[in-house]
Short mmCIF file of C-alpha atoms in Angstrom, two decimals:
data_model
loop_
_atom_site.label_atom_id
_atom_site.label_comp_id
_atom_site.label_asym_id
_atom_site.label_seq_id
_atom_site.Cartn_x
_atom_site.Cartn_y
_atom_site.Cartn_z
CA MET E 116 11.17 -2.60 -9.63
CA ILE E 117 7.76 -1.54 -10.72
CA GLU E 118 7.65 0.82 -13.94
CA LYS E 119 4.73 2.44 -15.23
CA SER E 120 4.10 5.35 -17.38
CA VAL E 121 1.07 7.45 -18.86
CA LEU E 122 0.86 9.96 -21.53
CA LEU E 123 -0.89 13.01 -20.48
CA ALA E 124 -2.63 15.63 -22.78
CA CYS E 125 -0.81 18.56 -21.19
CA VAL E 126 2.51 20.13 -20.85
CA PRO E 127 5.28 19.11 -18.29
CA GLU E 128 4.54 22.08 -16.03
CA ARG E 129 1.05 21.21 -15.64
CA ALA E 130 1.80 17.48 -15.36
CA PHE E 131 4.09 18.12 -12.54
CA THR E 132 1.50 20.41 -10.77
CA LEU E 133 -1.40 17.95 -11.25
CA PHE E 134 0.87 15.24 -9.65
CA THR E 135 2.02 17.10 -6.64
CA GLU E 136 -0.66 19.73 -5.94
CA ARG E 137 -3.58 18.00 -6.92
CA ALA E 138 -2.68 14.37 -5.70
CA SER E 139 -6.22 14.64 -3.80
CA ASP E 140 -7.68 14.16 -7.06
CA TRP E 141 -5.95 11.31 -8.45
CA TRP E 142 -4.73 8.97 -5.31
CA PRO E 143 -6.91 5.95 -5.35
CA ALA E 144 -9.63 6.51 -2.55
CA PRO E 145 -9.63 3.09 -1.16
CA LEU E 146 -5.98 3.41 -0.42
CA ARG E 147 -5.96 6.65 1.66
CA HIS E 148 -4.33 6.07 5.01
CA THR E 149 -6.79 8.25 6.92
CA GLY E 150 -9.72 6.15 5.57
CA ASP E 151 -11.28 9.41 4.35
CA GLU E 152 -11.94 9.67 0.60
CA ARG E 153 -11.93 13.41 0.65
CA SER E 154 -8.61 13.89 2.39
CA GLU E 155 -6.07 16.25 1.03
CA ILE E 156 -2.81 14.91 -0.15
CA ARG E 157 0.21 17.05 -1.11
CA MET E 158 3.86 16.80 -1.94
CA LEU E 159 5.70 20.13 -1.18
CA ALA E 160 8.94 21.40 -2.30
CA GLY E 161 10.24 21.57 1.22
CA GLY E 162 10.11 17.85 1.85
CA ARG E 163 6.80 17.08 3.47
CA PHE E 164 4.42 14.61 1.67
CA TRP E 165 1.41 14.34 3.75
CA GLU E 166 -2.37 13.38 3.85
CA ARG E 167 -4.95 15.32 5.95
CA ALA E 168 -8.45 14.07 6.60
CA THR E 169 -11.47 16.58 6.54
CA ASP E 170 -11.57 16.22 10.24
CA GLY E 171 -7.98 17.41 10.66
CA ARG E 172 -6.04 13.99 11.32
CA GLU E 173 -2.65 14.23 9.57
CA VAL E 174 -0.50 11.43 8.36
CA GLU E 175 3.00 11.59 6.77
CA LEU E 176 2.86 9.56 3.69
CA GLY E 177 6.69 9.90 2.87
CA ARG E 178 9.20 12.49 2.21
CA VAL E 179 9.96 14.71 -0.79
CA THR E 180 13.71 13.87 -1.44
CA ALA E 181 14.23 15.50 -4.96
CA TRP E 182 11.97 18.36 -6.31
CA GLU E 183 13.22 19.30 -9.74
CA PRO E 184 10.14 20.93 -11.58
CA PRO E 185 8.95 20.11 -14.14
CA ALA E 186 11.28 17.23 -14.79
CA ARG E 187 11.54 15.10 -11.86
CA LEU E 188 10.38 14.29 -8.23
CA ILE E 189 11.76 11.69 -5.96
CA LEU E 190 9.83 10.37 -3.04
CA ASP E 191 10.44 8.12 -0.09
CA PHE E 192 7.14 6.37 0.18
CA TYR E 193 5.59 4.75 3.21
CA PRO E 194 2.34 3.38 2.03
CA GLY E 195 2.47 -0.29 1.71
CA THR E 196 5.38 -0.47 4.32
CA ASP E 197 5.98 2.13 6.84
CA GLU E 198 8.24 4.99 7.89
CA GLN E 199 11.06 2.53 9.09
CA HIS E 200 10.81 0.88 5.71
CA PRO E 201 10.48 3.45 2.93
CA THR E 202 10.40 2.45 -0.69
CA GLU E 203 11.45 4.76 -3.28
CA VAL E 204 9.31 6.51 -6.02
CA ILE E 205 11.08 8.43 -8.90
CA VAL E 206 8.66 10.31 -11.24
CA SER E 207 9.83 11.88 -14.46
CA PHE E 208 8.00 14.09 -16.61
CA ALA E 209 9.04 14.27 -20.27
CA ASP E 210 7.94 16.03 -23.20
CA GLU E 211 6.33 13.76 -25.75
CA GLY E 212 4.81 15.09 -28.96
CA PRO E 213 2.14 17.47 -27.67
CA GLY E 214 1.88 15.91 -24.43
CA THR E 215 3.87 14.79 -21.55
CA ARG E 216 4.97 11.07 -20.59
CA VAL E 217 4.74 10.67 -16.79
CA SER E 218 6.78 7.53 -15.82
CA VAL E 219 6.92 6.13 -12.34
CA GLU E 220 9.66 3.85 -11.20
CA HIS E 221 9.07 2.43 -7.80
CA ARG E 222 11.82 0.40 -5.90
CA PRO E 223 12.91 -0.75 -2.79
CA LYS E 224 15.45 1.15 -0.64
CA THR E 225 18.14 -0.61 1.40
CA GLU E 226 15.53 -0.44 4.25
CA SER E 227 12.80 -2.06 2.41
CA ALA E 228 14.76 -4.66 0.29
CA GLU E 229 13.80 -7.39 2.52
CA LEU E 230 10.03 -6.32 2.32
CA TRP E 231 10.06 -6.12 -1.45
CA ALA E 232 11.59 -9.63 -1.89
CA ASP E 233 10.05 -12.78 -0.20
CA GLY E 234 10.15 -13.72 3.41
CA ALA E 235 10.81 -10.61 5.32
CA PRO E 236 12.38 -11.15 8.84
CA ARG E 237 11.49 -7.36 9.82
CA PHE E 238 8.08 -7.58 8.06
CA ALA E 239 6.18 -8.25 11.38
CA ARG E 240 6.55 -4.50 12.05
CA SER E 241 4.83 -3.51 9.06
CA TRP E 242 1.93 -5.85 9.38
CA ASP E 243 -0.79 -3.64 10.58
CA LEU E 244 -0.11 -0.77 8.20
CA VAL E 245 0.37 -3.63 5.39
CA LEU E 246 -2.93 -5.38 6.39
CA ASP E 247 -5.07 -2.59 6.76
CA ALA E 248 -4.10 -1.14 3.20
CA LEU E 249 -4.39 -4.32 1.60
CA GLY E 250 -7.95 -5.09 3.24
CA GLU E 251 -9.12 -1.69 2.03
CA ALA E 252 -7.66 -2.17 -1.26
CA ALA E 253 -9.98 -5.54 -1.53
CA THR E 254 -13.14 -4.00 -0.37
CA MET Z 210 -8.47 -17.12 -3.74
CA HIS Z 211 -6.39 -14.15 -4.05
CA ALA Z 212 -4.56 -12.67 -0.97
CA LEU Z 213 -6.32 -9.48 -1.42
CA ASP Z 214 -9.79 -11.15 -1.49
CA ALA Z 215 -8.89 -13.01 1.62
CA LEU Z 216 -7.92 -9.82 3.40
CA GLY Z 217 -10.98 -7.96 2.69
CA ASN Z 218 -12.64 -9.25 5.68
CA PRO Z 219 -12.11 -7.68 9.17
CA VAL Z 220 -12.23 -11.14 11.01
CA ARG Z 221 -9.66 -12.53 8.83
CA ARG Z 222 -7.37 -9.58 9.40
CA ASP Z 223 -7.80 -9.92 13.29
CA ILE Z 224 -7.05 -13.50 13.07
CA LEU Z 225 -3.87 -12.63 11.05
CA ARG Z 226 -2.87 -10.06 13.61
CA THR Z 227 -3.49 -12.65 16.43
CA LEU Z 228 -1.63 -15.44 14.66
CA ARG Z 229 1.44 -12.75 14.03
CA THR Z 230 2.11 -12.83 17.63
CA SER Z 231 2.25 -16.60 18.09
CA PRO Z 232 0.86 -19.83 16.23
CA LEU Z 233 -2.43 -21.14 17.88
CA ALA Z 234 -4.68 -24.09 17.68
CA VAL Z 235 -8.26 -23.64 16.11
CA GLY Z 236 -9.74 -24.10 19.43
CA GLU Z 237 -7.36 -21.33 21.14
CA LEU Z 238 -8.12 -18.97 18.42
CA ALA Z 239 -11.80 -19.42 18.46
CA ALA Z 240 -11.80 -18.71 22.28
CA ARG Z 241 -10.54 -15.10 21.54
CA PHE Z 242 -13.17 -14.29 19.02
CA PRO Z 243 -16.89 -13.60 19.28
CA VAL Z 244 -17.63 -16.04 16.39
CA SER Z 245 -18.21 -19.84 16.27
CA ARG Z 246 -15.64 -22.26 15.86
CA PRO Z 247 -16.94 -23.44 12.52
CA ALA Z 248 -16.70 -19.86 11.53
CA ILE Z 249 -13.23 -19.63 12.55
CA SER Z 250 -12.25 -22.73 10.59
CA ARG Z 251 -13.91 -21.42 7.52
CA HIS Z 252 -11.86 -18.17 7.70
CA LEU Z 253 -8.80 -20.22 8.31
CA ARG Z 254 -9.52 -22.21 5.29
CA VAL Z 255 -9.89 -19.12 3.09
CA LEU Z 256 -6.59 -17.71 4.44
CA GLU Z 257 -4.92 -20.98 3.97
CA ASP Z 258 -6.08 -21.05 0.16
CA ALA Z 259 -4.69 -17.61 -0.19
CA GLY Z 260 -1.12 -18.89 1.13
CA LEU Z 261 -1.52 -16.58 4.21
CA VAL Z 262 -1.50 -19.14 6.83
CA GLU Z 263 -0.26 -22.77 6.96
CA HIS Z 264 -1.09 -25.54 9.51
CA ARG Z 265 0.52 -28.56 11.01
CA ALA Z 266 -1.23 -31.30 13.15
CA GLN Z 267 -0.46 -31.47 16.46
CA GLY Z 268 -2.00 -34.20 18.43
CA ALA Z 269 -5.75 -33.97 17.82
CA SER Z 270 -5.64 -30.52 16.63
CA SER Z 271 -4.22 -28.33 13.98
CA VAL Z 272 -2.07 -25.59 15.05
CA TYR Z 273 -2.09 -22.41 12.65
CA ALA Z 274 0.77 -20.07 11.78
CA VAL Z 275 1.25 -17.11 9.41
CA ARG Z 276 3.07 -17.64 6.28
CA VAL Z 277 5.18 -14.73 5.69
CA GLN Z 278 6.00 -15.74 1.90
CA GLY Z 279 2.25 -14.98 1.34
CA PHE Z 280 2.64 -11.29 1.77
CA ALA Z 281 4.99 -10.77 -1.21
CA SER Z 282 1.90 -8.98 -2.21
CA VAL Z 283 3.32 -5.52 -1.31
CA ARG Z 284 4.97 -5.41 -4.62
CA ASP Z 285 1.46 -6.39 -6.34
CA PHE Z 286 -0.24 -3.82 -4.06
CA LEU Z 287 2.17 -0.93 -5.15
CA ASP Z 288 1.74 -2.15 -8.68
CA GLU Z 289 -1.98 -1.97 -8.75
CA PHE Z 290 -1.68 1.40 -6.85
CA TRP Z 291 0.06 2.88 -9.81
CA GLU Z 292 -2.03 1.48 -12.35
CA THR Z 293 -5.00 3.23 -10.83
CA ALA Z 294 -3.22 6.17 -10.01
CA LEU Z 295 -2.16 6.87 -13.46
CA SER Z 296 -5.16 6.34 -15.25
CA ARG Z 297 -6.78 8.90 -12.96
CA LEU Z 298 -4.10 11.31 -13.54
CA GLU Z 299 -4.55 10.74 -17.35
CA GLU Z 300 -8.35 11.69 -17.04
CA LEU Z 301 -7.52 14.70 -14.73
CA ALA Z 302 -5.24 16.06 -17.43
CA LYS Z 303 -7.93 16.12 -20.12
CA GLU Z 304 -9.99 18.40 -17.99
#
């Protein structure tokens, strides 16, 4: 499991909004699926989690599986693998002093357990996506 | 060389995509690419150093195959992703 956290200088409500509505502003540009640095990325209460390039191309980045503002958000996450092998991201927003602690737990699901560990028999199907993403990350 | 750096080249990514289907000798691989055979060999060396391919001798030539363990980098990739993402989020919250 990957665990990361950051202390934001704002209240949990704003932190939740920054994370979900303004993902376009913090999502690492070289890792955008559409290859468009100015793409729009949104997570929606209704379940969609998508990216839309300025030319209109859209790609599903995952699914919102729990939407609990301003405390918690759970995502099925496709970047790095693919739709058939989602990983899971749990984001929590907690009061800490005058700010908000945003904690990310990123872990494999049953479908992606083999991808996460070494030697993945089913990895082949995810190769194109992984190679593209890794290649872009390196440039 | 780190796997990420090795992958930061379009020819090397194409080589990996080709080898994914089946292992190939250097000559067979070179025949499928519009670059010289020495260039292909250089790319293969980089990929091998990064742990992404491996080779075995077959007669006079070397047959290259993908090394799946080299791609455990999915995890590292996501780790870096969040590192960058959260520091940007931190800046954003200060605005």
